[in-house]
Coordinates of C-alpha atoms in Angstrom, one line a residue:
Chain A
M9 CA 0.1 0.6 -0.1
V10 CA 1.1 3.4 -1.1
S11 CA 0.9 5.6 2.0
L12 CA -0.5 8.9 1.3
T13 CA -0.4 12.9 2.7
A14 CA -3.6 14.6 3.0
D15 CA -2.7 16.5 -0.2
D16 CA -2.3 13.5 -2.1
R17 CA -5.7 12.0 -0.8
R18 CA -7.4 15.8 -1.3
R19 CA -6.2 15.0 -5.0
L20 CA -7.2 11.7 -5.3
R21 CA -10.9 12.7 -4.3
G22 CA -11.1 15.2 -6.9
A23 CA -11.2 18.1 -4.5
E24 CA -8.4 20.2 -6.7
G25 CA -11.2 18.9 -9.8
P26 CA -10.8 16.1 -12.4
A27 CA -6.9 16.8 -14.3
L28 CA -5.3 16.5 -10.9
K29 CA -7.6 13.3 -10.3
L30 CA -6.5 11.6 -12.9
A31 CA -2.6 12.6 -12.5
M32 CA -3.0 11.5 -9.4
D33 CA -4.8 8.2 -9.6
V34 CA -1.8 7.3 -13.0
V35 CA 0.8 8.2 -10.2
C36 CA -0.5 6.2 -7.6
A37 CA -1.3 3.4 -10.0
T38 CA 2.3 3.4 -11.1
A39 CA 3.5 3.7 -7.7
E40 CA 2.0 0.2 -6.1
I41 CA 2.9 -1.6 -9.0
G42 CA 6.3 -0.4 -8.1
G43 CA 5.7 -0.8 -4.9
A44 CA 6.7 2.1 -3.1
A45 CA 6.0 2.8 0.6
R46 CA 4.9 6.8 -0.4
L47 CA 4.8 9.1 -3.0
I48 CA 8.0 11.9 -2.8
D49 CA 8.2 15.6 -4.1
I50 CA 10.3 15.8 -7.8
E51 CA 12.0 19.1 -9.0
G52 CA 11.7 18.4 -13.0
A53 CA 10.4 16.5 -15.6
H54 CA 11.1 15.8 -18.6
L55 CA 7.5 14.2 -21.0
S56 CA 7.6 12.1 -24.5
E57 CA 3.8 13.7 -25.1
S58 CA 5.5 16.0 -27.4
F59 CA 6.4 13.4 -30.0
Y60 CA 3.0 12.3 -32.0
A61 CA 2.5 8.8 -31.8
G62 CA -1.3 8.9 -32.5
Q63 CA -4.5 11.2 -32.4
A64 CA -4.9 9.7 -28.4
H65 CA -1.6 11.6 -27.6
Q66 CA -3.3 14.9 -28.5
D67 CA -6.1 13.8 -27.2
F68 CA -4.6 13.5 -23.7
V69 CA -3.2 16.8 -24.0
D70 CA -6.4 18.4 -25.2
R71 CA -8.4 17.1 -22.0
M72 CA -5.4 18.1 -19.9
I73 CA -5.6 22.0 -21.4
S74 CA -9.1 21.9 -21.1
L75 CA -9.5 21.1 -17.8
G76 CA -6.5 23.5 -16.8
A77 CA -3.7 21.4 -16.3
R78 CA -0.6 23.2 -15.8
V79 CA 2.8 21.7 -14.6
V80 CA 3.9 22.3 -11.3
V81 CA 7.8 21.7 -11.7
P82 CA 10.1 22.8 -14.3
T83 CA 9.4 20.6 -17.4
T84 CA 10.8 19.8 -20.7
V85 CA 9.9 18.1 -23.6
N86 CA 11.3 15.8 -26.0
P87 CA 11.9 15.9 -29.9
G88 CA 8.4 16.1 -31.9
S89 CA 7.7 13.6 -34.8
A90 CA 8.3 17.0 -37.4
T91 CA 10.5 20.0 -36.9
L92 CA 8.7 23.3 -36.7
R93 CA 9.5 24.8 -39.5
G94 CA 11.7 23.9 -42.9
P95 CA 10.9 20.9 -45.4
Q96 CA 10.2 17.3 -43.9
G97 CA 11.2 13.8 -45.6
A98 CA 10.3 13.0 -49.3
T99 CA 7.4 10.7 -48.5
A100 CA 6.2 12.2 -45.5
D101 CA 2.7 12.9 -45.2
P102 CA 1.6 16.6 -45.3
E103 CA -1.4 15.6 -42.5
A104 CA 1.2 13.7 -40.5
V105 CA 3.6 17.0 -40.3
S106 CA 0.3 19.3 -38.9
A107 CA -0.7 16.6 -36.7
A108 CA 2.8 16.2 -35.6
R109 CA 3.6 20.4 -35.4
R110 CA 0.2 20.5 -33.6
L111 CA 1.0 18.5 -30.6
M112 CA 4.3 20.4 -30.5
R113 CA 2.7 23.5 -29.7
S114 CA 0.0 22.2 -27.4
V115 CA 2.3 20.6 -25.4
L116 CA 3.9 24.1 -24.5
R117 CA 0.4 24.9 -23.2
L118 CA 0.4 22.6 -20.3
G119 CA 3.5 25.2 -19.2
C120 CA 6.1 23.1 -20.1
R121 CA 9.2 24.7 -21.8
P122 CA 9.7 24.3 -25.5
S123 CA 13.0 22.4 -24.9
F124 CA 12.6 19.8 -27.6
T125 CA 15.3 17.6 -26.9
C126 CA 16.7 14.3 -26.1
A127 CA 19.4 15.5 -24.1
P128 CA 17.5 17.9 -21.1
Y129 CA 20.5 17.3 -19.1
Q130 CA 22.1 20.1 -21.5
L131 CA 20.1 23.0 -20.4
P132 CA 21.0 25.0 -17.7
G133 CA 19.7 24.3 -14.5
C134 CA 17.8 21.5 -15.4
V135 CA 18.4 19.1 -13.3
T136 CA 21.2 18.3 -10.1
Q137 CA 23.2 15.1 -8.9
G138 CA 20.5 13.4 -5.5
G139 CA 17.8 15.4 -7.2
H140 CA 14.4 13.3 -8.0
V141 CA 13.1 14.0 -11.3
A142 CA 10.9 12.1 -13.4
W143 CA 12.1 11.5 -17.0
S144 CA 11.0 9.8 -19.8
E145 CA 13.4 9.3 -22.8
S146 CA 16.0 6.2 -22.0
S147 CA 19.2 8.2 -22.9
A148 CA 18.4 11.0 -20.8
V149 CA 17.3 8.7 -18.2
V150 CA 20.6 6.5 -17.9
Y151 CA 22.6 10.2 -18.1
A152 CA 20.5 11.4 -15.2
N153 CA 21.4 8.2 -12.8
A154 CA 24.8 7.3 -13.9
V155 CA 26.6 10.4 -15.2
I156 CA 24.7 13.5 -13.1
G157 CA 23.3 11.3 -9.9
A158 CA 19.9 12.6 -10.0
R159 CA 17.2 10.3 -9.7
T160 CA 14.8 8.9 -11.5
N161 CA 12.5 5.9 -13.1
L162 CA 11.9 5.7 -17.0
H163 CA 8.5 6.8 -17.1
Y164 CA 5.5 6.0 -19.6
D165 CA 4.0 8.2 -21.9
Y166 CA 1.0 9.8 -20.3
E167 CA 2.5 9.2 -16.7
D168 CA 5.2 11.4 -17.2
L169 CA 2.7 14.3 -17.7
C170 CA 0.6 12.8 -14.7
A171 CA 4.4 12.9 -12.7
A172 CA 4.4 17.1 -13.9
L173 CA 0.8 18.1 -12.8
V174 CA 1.3 16.8 -9.3
G175 CA 4.9 17.2 -8.5
R176 CA 5.3 13.8 -7.7
V177 CA 6.3 10.2 -8.0
G178 CA 6.2 6.5 -6.8
D179 CA 9.4 6.5 -4.2
H180 CA 10.5 3.1 -5.7
G181 CA 13.3 1.4 -7.8
L182 CA 16.1 4.4 -9.2
H183 CA 14.5 6.7 -6.3
R184 CA 15.9 4.7 -3.7
D185 CA 19.4 4.0 -2.5
G186 CA 19.7 0.5 -2.1
E187 CA 18.2 -0.4 -5.6
R188 CA 21.2 1.8 -7.1
K189 CA 23.5 -0.7 -6.4
A190 CA 25.4 -2.9 -9.3
S191 CA 24.6 -6.4 -9.4
L192 CA 26.9 -7.1 -12.2
I193 CA 30.3 -6.2 -13.0
V194 CA 31.6 -5.2 -16.2
D195 CA 35.9 -5.3 -16.6
V196 CA 37.1 -3.6 -19.6
G197 CA 41.0 -3.8 -18.2
A198 CA 42.0 -6.4 -21.7
V199 CA 40.8 -3.4 -24.0
A200 CA 43.7 -1.2 -25.7
L201 CA 43.9 1.8 -24.0
E202 CA 44.0 3.4 -27.4
I203 CA 40.0 2.1 -27.8
L204 CA 39.3 3.3 -24.3
R205 CA 40.9 6.9 -24.4
H206 CA 38.5 7.5 -28.1
E207 CA 35.0 7.9 -28.1
L208 CA 34.4 5.1 -30.2
G209 CA 35.4 2.8 -27.0
C210 CA 32.7 3.9 -24.9
H211 CA 29.9 3.9 -28.1
L212 CA 30.8 -0.2 -28.6
L213 CA 30.9 -0.8 -24.8
G214 CA 27.2 0.3 -24.4
H215 CA 26.1 -1.3 -27.4
L216 CA 27.9 -4.7 -25.7
V217 CA 26.3 -3.8 -22.0
G218 CA 23.0 -3.3 -23.1
S219 CA 22.6 -6.1 -24.8
A220 CA 24.6 -8.4 -22.5
V221 CA 22.9 -7.4 -19.3
G222 CA 19.7 -7.1 -19.2
H223 CA 17.5 -5.2 -16.6
A224 CA 20.8 -5.7 -14.4
I225 CA 23.0 -2.7 -13.1
P226 CA 26.9 -2.8 -13.9
A227 CA 29.5 -1.2 -12.1
I228 CA 32.5 -0.9 -15.5
I229 CA 36.0 -1.1 -14.3
G230 CA 38.8 -0.3 -16.4
L231 CA 37.8 2.9 -17.7
P232 CA 40.2 5.6 -17.9
A233 CA 40.1 9.2 -15.6
E234 CA 39.7 10.9 -19.2
T235 CA 37.0 9.3 -20.2
R236 CA 34.7 12.3 -20.7
L237 CA 31.3 13.0 -20.5
D238 CA 30.0 12.7 -23.8
W239 CA 31.8 9.3 -23.9
L240 CA 28.9 8.3 -21.1
R241 CA 26.7 9.6 -22.5
A242 CA 27.3 7.7 -25.7
L243 CA 27.7 4.8 -23.4
G244 CA 24.2 4.4 -21.7
A245 CA 22.2 5.8 -25.3
A246 CA 24.0 2.6 -27.0
A247 CA 22.7 0.4 -24.1
S248 CA 19.5 1.3 -23.4
S249 CA 19.3 1.1 -27.4
S250 CA 20.7 -2.3 -27.6
G251 CA 18.7 -3.2 -24.2
A252 CA 17.3 -1.9 -21.4
L253 CA 19.8 -0.3 -19.3
R254 CA 18.7 2.9 -16.8
M255 CA 21.6 3.1 -14.6
F256 CA 25.4 2.5 -14.4
H257 CA 28.7 3.0 -12.8
A258 CA 32.0 3.2 -14.0
V259 CA 34.2 2.7 -11.6
G260 CA 36.1 5.7 -10.4
I261 CA 34.2 8.8 -12.6
T262 CA 30.3 8.6 -11.9
P263 CA 29.6 10.5 -8.6
E264 CA 28.1 7.4 -6.7
A265 CA 31.1 5.0 -8.1
P266 CA 34.3 6.2 -6.1
N267 CA 35.0 2.8 -6.1
L268 CA 33.9 -0.6 -6.5
N269 CA 33.2 -0.7 -2.7
A270 CA 30.9 2.4 -3.7
A271 CA 28.8 0.8 -6.5
T272 CA 27.9 -2.6 -5.2
E273 CA 25.9 -3.9 -2.0
S274 CA 28.4 -6.5 -1.4
Q275 CA 31.0 -7.8 -4.2
A276 CA 30.9 -11.1 -2.8
G277 CA 29.4 -13.8 -5.7
L278 CA 28.6 -10.7 -8.2
P279 CA 28.6 -11.3 -11.9
R280 CA 31.6 -10.7 -13.7
L281 CA 31.8 -10.1 -17.6
E282 CA 35.0 -9.5 -19.3
V283 CA 35.0 -7.3 -22.3
T284 CA 38.2 -8.0 -25.2
G285 CA 38.6 -6.1 -28.3
S286 CA 37.3 -8.5 -30.3
D287 CA 34.0 -8.5 -28.2
L288 CA 34.4 -4.5 -29.2
R289 CA 34.9 -6.0 -32.5
S290 CA 32.0 -7.6 -33.0
A291 CA 29.7 -4.9 -31.6
V292 CA 31.3 -3.1 -34.8
N293 CA 30.0 -5.4 -36.8
D294 CA 26.8 -5.5 -34.8
L295 CA 26.4 -1.9 -35.7
S296 CA 27.5 -1.9 -39.4
R297 CA 25.1 -2.9 -42.1
P298 CA 27.0 -2.3 -45.6
G299 CA 25.6 -1.7 -49.0
E300 CA 26.7 -0.5 -51.9
G301 CA 26.9 2.6 -54.2
P302 CA 27.4 6.2 -53.1
L303 CA 27.4 7.8 -50.0
Q304 CA 24.1 9.7 -49.6
G305 CA 24.9 11.8 -46.2
V306 CA 26.5 11.9 -42.5
Y307 CA 24.2 11.9 -39.4
L308 CA 25.7 13.2 -36.3
G309 CA 24.1 13.8 -32.9
T310 CA 22.2 11.3 -31.8
P311 CA 21.7 12.1 -28.5
H312 CA 21.8 15.5 -29.5
F313 CA 24.7 16.9 -30.2
S314 CA 26.5 18.8 -27.1
L315 CA 29.0 22.4 -27.5
V316 CA 31.4 20.0 -26.8
E317 CA 31.2 17.6 -29.5
F318 CA 30.4 21.0 -32.2
D319 CA 33.8 22.2 -30.8
G320 CA 35.4 18.5 -32.3
L321 CA 33.3 18.6 -35.2
L322 CA 34.8 22.1 -36.3
H323 CA 38.6 21.0 -35.0
L324 CA 38.1 18.5 -37.4
L325 CA 36.6 19.9 -40.5
D326 CA 39.3 22.5 -39.6
G327 CA 38.1 24.9 -42.4
R328 CA 37.3 22.2 -45.1
R329 CA 34.2 21.9 -46.5
V330 CA 31.5 18.7 -47.1
R331 CA 31.9 17.8 -50.4
D332 CA 28.6 18.7 -52.7
G333 CA 25.5 16.5 -53.3
I334 CA 27.1 14.7 -49.5
A335 CA 24.0 15.7 -46.6
C336 CA 25.9 16.0 -43.4
I337 CA 23.5 16.7 -40.4
V338 CA 23.8 17.0 -36.9
N339 CA 21.1 16.8 -35.1
T340 CA 21.3 18.8 -31.5
S341 CA 18.9 21.7 -29.4
R342 CA 17.1 25.1 -30.3
H343 CA 19.2 25.5 -27.2
N344 CA 22.7 24.3 -28.1
R345 CA 21.7 26.1 -31.8
D346 CA 21.3 29.9 -30.0
V347 CA 24.5 29.4 -28.0
L348 CA 26.5 28.4 -31.3
R349 CA 25.0 31.5 -33.2
A350 CA 26.0 33.9 -29.7
R351 CA 29.1 32.5 -30.5
G352 CA 29.3 32.9 -33.8
L353 CA 29.9 29.1 -34.7
L354 CA 26.8 28.6 -36.8
G355 CA 27.8 30.8 -39.6
R356 CA 31.2 28.3 -39.5
L357 CA 29.2 25.2 -39.9
E358 CA 26.9 26.8 -42.6
R359 CA 29.7 27.2 -44.6
A360 CA 31.6 24.2 -44.3
G361 CA 28.5 22.8 -45.9
V362 CA 27.1 21.7 -42.3
A363 CA 23.0 21.2 -41.5
L364 CA 21.9 21.7 -38.1
M365 CA 18.4 19.8 -37.5
V366 CA 16.6 20.9 -34.1
D367 CA 13.1 20.3 -32.4
A368 CA 13.0 16.5 -34.2
C369 CA 14.7 13.4 -34.5
T370 CA 16.6 12.2 -37.5
Y371 CA 15.6 8.5 -37.2
Y372 CA 12.3 8.6 -36.0
G373 CA 9.6 10.6 -37.3
L374 CA 9.0 12.6 -40.7
P375 CA 12.2 15.2 -40.9
L376 CA 14.1 12.3 -43.0
A377 CA 11.3 10.1 -43.7
G378 CA 12.2 8.7 -46.9
L379 CA 16.0 8.6 -46.0
R380 CA 17.6 5.7 -48.4
G381 CA 21.0 4.5 -49.8
R382 CA 24.1 4.1 -47.7
V383 CA 24.6 6.5 -44.8
M384 CA 27.5 7.1 -42.2
T385 CA 27.0 7.9 -38.3
N386 CA 29.0 8.0 -35.4
S387 CA 26.9 7.1 -32.6
A388 CA 26.1 3.8 -31.5
K389 CA 22.3 4.3 -30.9
W390 CA 21.8 6.4 -34.8
A391 CA 23.6 3.1 -35.8
Y392 CA 20.9 0.6 -34.0
Y393 CA 17.5 2.3 -34.8
A394 CA 18.3 4.1 -38.2
P395 CA 17.8 0.5 -40.5
R396 CA 14.9 -0.2 -38.6
T397 CA 12.9 2.9 -39.5
H398 CA 14.6 4.3 -42.8
D399 CA 16.0 1.5 -45.9
V400 CA 19.6 2.5 -45.1
A401 CA 23.1 0.9 -44.9
I402 CA 25.1 1.8 -41.8
E403 CA 28.5 2.6 -42.3
F404 CA 29.4 3.1 -38.3
G405 CA 32.7 5.1 -38.1
T406 CA 34.0 7.9 -35.3
L407 CA 33.8 11.6 -35.8
Q408 CA 37.0 11.6 -37.3
D409 CA 35.8 8.8 -40.0
C410 CA 32.8 11.0 -40.2
V411 CA 34.3 13.8 -41.2
E412 CA 36.9 12.5 -43.4
S413 CA 33.9 10.8 -45.3
A414 CA 31.7 13.6 -45.4
V415 CA 34.5 16.0 -47.0
N416 CA 35.5 13.1 -49.3
G417 CA 32.5 11.8 -50.5
E418 CA 32.8 8.8 -49.7
P419 CA 32.8 6.2 -46.5
C420 CA 36.7 5.8 -44.9
R421 CA 38.1 4.9 -41.7
A422 CA 40.5 7.4 -41.2
D423 CA 41.3 7.2 -37.8
S424 CA 44.0 5.2 -36.3
V425 CA 42.1 3.9 -33.7
W426 CA 41.0 1.5 -36.3
H427 CA 45.0 0.0 -36.2
D428 CA 44.1 -4.1 -36.5
H429 CA 46.5 -5.0 -33.4
L430 CA 44.5 -2.8 -30.9
W431 CA 41.4 -5.0 -31.2
R432 CA 42.7 -8.3 -30.4
Chain B
M18 CA -8.0 -31.3 -31.5
P19 CA -10.1 -31.5 -28.5
I20 CA -12.7 -28.4 -28.4
P21 CA -11.3 -25.9 -25.5
S22 CA -13.9 -25.6 -22.6
G23 CA -14.8 -22.5 -21.1
M24 CA -13.2 -20.4 -18.5
T25 CA -13.9 -18.4 -15.4
I26 CA -11.5 -15.6 -14.2
S27 CA -11.8 -13.9 -11.1
G28 CA -10.3 -12.2 -7.8
A29 CA -9.0 -16.2 -6.7
D30 CA -7.1 -16.3 -9.9
G31 CA -4.7 -13.5 -9.1
R32 CA -4.6 -9.7 -8.3
I33 CA -7.2 -7.8 -10.3
V34 CA -5.6 -4.2 -11.7
V35 CA -8.2 -3.1 -13.6
R36 CA -11.7 -4.2 -12.8
G37 CA -14.0 -4.4 -15.3
R38 CA -16.3 -7.5 -17.3
A39 CA -15.1 -9.5 -20.6
T40 CA -15.6 -12.6 -22.9
G41 CA -13.5 -13.3 -24.9
D42 CA -11.3 -16.4 -26.7
A43 CA -8.0 -16.6 -25.7
L44 CA -4.7 -15.8 -27.0
V45 CA -2.0 -17.2 -24.8
L46 CA 1.3 -15.4 -26.4
E47 CA 4.3 -17.7 -26.5
A48 CA 6.8 -15.5 -25.8
P49 CA 7.4 -11.8 -24.3
L50 CA 5.7 -9.5 -26.2
S51 CA 6.7 -5.7 -27.3
L52 CA 3.6 -3.6 -26.9
L53 CA 5.3 -1.5 -29.3
C54 CA 4.5 -4.2 -31.8
I55 CA 0.4 -4.2 -32.0
R56 CA -0.5 -2.0 -34.9
P57 CA -3.4 0.3 -33.5
E58 CA -5.3 -0.2 -36.9
D59 CA -5.5 -3.2 -37.1
G60 CA -4.6 -4.8 -33.3
V61 CA -2.5 -7.4 -35.6
I62 CA 0.7 -8.6 -33.8
D63 CA 3.6 -7.3 -36.2
D64 CA 6.7 -8.2 -35.2
V65 CA 8.6 -10.1 -37.7
H66 CA 10.4 -11.9 -34.9
H67 CA 7.5 -12.7 -32.6
P68 CA 6.5 -16.4 -32.7
D69 CA 2.7 -15.4 -32.8
R70 CA 3.4 -12.3 -35.5
G71 CA -0.3 -11.9 -37.7
Q72 CA -2.3 -12.7 -34.9
S73 CA -4.9 -10.0 -34.0
V74 CA -5.5 -9.2 -30.3
T75 CA -8.5 -7.2 -31.0
G76 CA -11.9 -8.4 -28.8
R77 CA -9.4 -11.6 -27.3
V78 CA -8.2 -12.2 -24.3
L79 CA -4.7 -11.5 -24.3
C80 CA -2.6 -13.7 -22.0
L81 CA 1.1 -12.5 -21.6
P82 CA 3.9 -14.3 -20.0
A83 CA 5.6 -11.0 -19.7
T84 CA 6.2 -7.8 -21.1
R85 CA 8.9 -5.6 -23.4
G86 CA 8.5 -1.9 -24.5
G87 CA 9.7 1.4 -23.1
P88 CA 7.7 4.4 -22.4
A89 CA 5.6 4.7 -25.9
S90 CA 3.9 1.2 -24.8
T91 CA 0.9 3.6 -23.2
G92 CA 0.6 5.3 -26.1
V93 CA -0.1 1.9 -29.0
L94 CA -2.8 0.8 -26.1
L95 CA -4.5 4.0 -26.0
E96 CA -4.6 4.4 -29.2
C97 CA -6.3 0.4 -29.7
L98 CA -8.6 1.6 -26.5
R99 CA -9.4 4.8 -29.1
R100 CA -9.9 2.9 -31.9
G101 CA -12.1 -0.2 -30.7
T102 CA -8.6 -2.7 -31.8
A103 CA -7.6 -3.7 -28.3
P104 CA -8.4 -7.2 -26.5
A105 CA -11.4 -8.0 -24.4
A106 CA -9.1 -8.2 -21.4
M107 CA -5.7 -8.8 -20.8
L108 CA -4.6 -11.3 -18.2
L109 CA -0.8 -11.0 -17.4
G110 CA 2.5 -13.2 -16.3
E111 CA 4.0 -10.0 -14.5
D112 CA 2.9 -6.3 -13.4
E113 CA 3.0 -4.0 -16.6
P114 CA 2.3 -0.4 -15.5
A115 CA 1.7 0.8 -19.8
V116 CA -1.4 -1.7 -19.6
V117 CA -2.9 0.4 -16.3
I118 CA -1.8 3.8 -16.8
S119 CA -3.5 2.8 -20.5
C120 CA -6.7 2.0 -19.0
L121 CA -7.1 4.6 -16.8
V122 CA -6.5 7.6 -19.3
G123 CA -9.1 5.2 -22.1
L124 CA -11.6 5.3 -18.8
E125 CA -11.4 8.9 -19.1
L126 CA -10.7 10.1 -22.7
Y127 CA -13.1 7.8 -24.5
E128 CA -15.2 5.4 -21.6
K129 CA -12.7 2.6 -22.5
S130 CA -10.8 0.3 -20.8
M131 CA -10.7 -3.3 -20.2
P132 CA -10.4 -5.7 -17.2
V133 CA -6.4 -6.5 -16.2
V134 CA -6.0 -9.8 -13.8
V135 CA -2.2 -10.7 -12.7
L136 CA -2.9 -14.0 -12.4
K137 CA -0.8 -16.6 -10.1
R138 CA 1.7 -18.7 -11.8
E139 CA -0.6 -21.8 -11.5
S140 CA -3.8 -19.6 -13.6
F141 CA -1.6 -18.6 -15.7
A142 CA -0.5 -21.9 -16.6
A143 CA -3.6 -23.4 -17.1
L144 CA -4.6 -20.9 -20.1
A145 CA -4.6 -22.2 -23.8
T146 CA -5.0 -20.6 -26.9
G147 CA -8.9 -20.8 -28.2
T148 CA -10.6 -21.2 -24.5
R149 CA -13.6 -19.1 -24.0
I150 CA -12.6 -17.4 -21.2
E151 CA -14.9 -15.0 -19.0
I152 CA -13.9 -12.4 -16.4
V153 CA -16.0 -11.6 -13.3
E154 CA -15.3 -8.5 -11.2
S155 CA -15.5 -10.7 -7.7

């Protein structure tokens, strides 16, 4: 039984109107199933309601608006299923585009910030270490838990908005100390440091870990101290695509894992997974879907490209231009785009032939509907999903490979990380 | 092939998580199902890797040993309720919040829901596809 406060019970009775009654019903039902003893306050929410997945989504948001519902905590939203402006993919149905845009505008009337990003943690002041939030979007949930040390379960569509309307969630799962400990050790000590000191290592490790660990929380040992935040993010995004990862510890790096003892309840008897270079090589093969024909485009920014990643991209481009006829599309948030503009970097990207896509997603939805042919990415998550949503062959490479391929107009692996002797 | 006999499911067989009455033919799935692989247009299981692909859940008593699928699965079930392609009821081997959330919202938006029972292990094991099942409220 979930124990409720007087405020909770008043809402559940309907004393604060039908919207909050429904919201409380949904929050309580979810808490009950999770085995929560009580509800707790959240300091923020991140919703998927912005992504059109059928008329039911619009009906739900419309009903909440008509009942006067407003979110009571700072709330961000995921990308929509179309961009708000500009042309969509060749096969995008105009009615679907209108429906997608209508829903995106509607969610803002509930009081949500117009963030339209899958990486809300890139926005200033969005989430803090130790803070309880209610987030949807699997890659963001892993990042919040593992890298920031915030606390959230993966929330369902509708239920995420309900939590934001009452500012409460069940105190279960990853909200609780004891549920955040590792139950499995992943040892990457046998992998060449050259691979682990490269973003590529984390993309591949994530893909591997996701498919291997199920619902367990892994403690990863052996990642070097120079592992960057964006690499940890890639790890979580890949693992929540190939599997159901919600939380991990990188021992010596992430906030709740200063050492292995801190990351585990007890190390005794924990299963151990040893990862080798050749395991990572098989992840490369898994993520590649070789095809014939000319390179159509290079797709970066899944999850949304960070400002640090943009610096890396500009450095690698080094004043050169993407070959004519090659699409080089970077998916990011409107917030990051505005920062780039303020820093004077947007013009440099445009002159280099790089196009930014904001407010939407490059593998789901309508912006690239009809995309086909041979494409390249450095994102394990994109490489996992794009062949499921588009008729594409995937060349998987590093950011450097992607840049060289875009500039030269054909796929290549230019990065020294691919030296054979590193992958045994 | 023996003719399947009727079966009644009540609170004695498990835990009622969404109340209601329904009758329908059982569709017992062998493998866990991602709810995202139910096509809302016609209720058909649209997953090339699933042993029960091509079967329609509409109007059946859908019996699931386990579910997979992320936050968007509530959207699929609610869309099925809206279009009238949802199962008549669901009998589950384990708890699934997405099913309960969809029913609560479906009742509010469309006055449509379905009974959902999480069955005891032995009750789930007794289910067979084709059996006529009646779910009673008590």
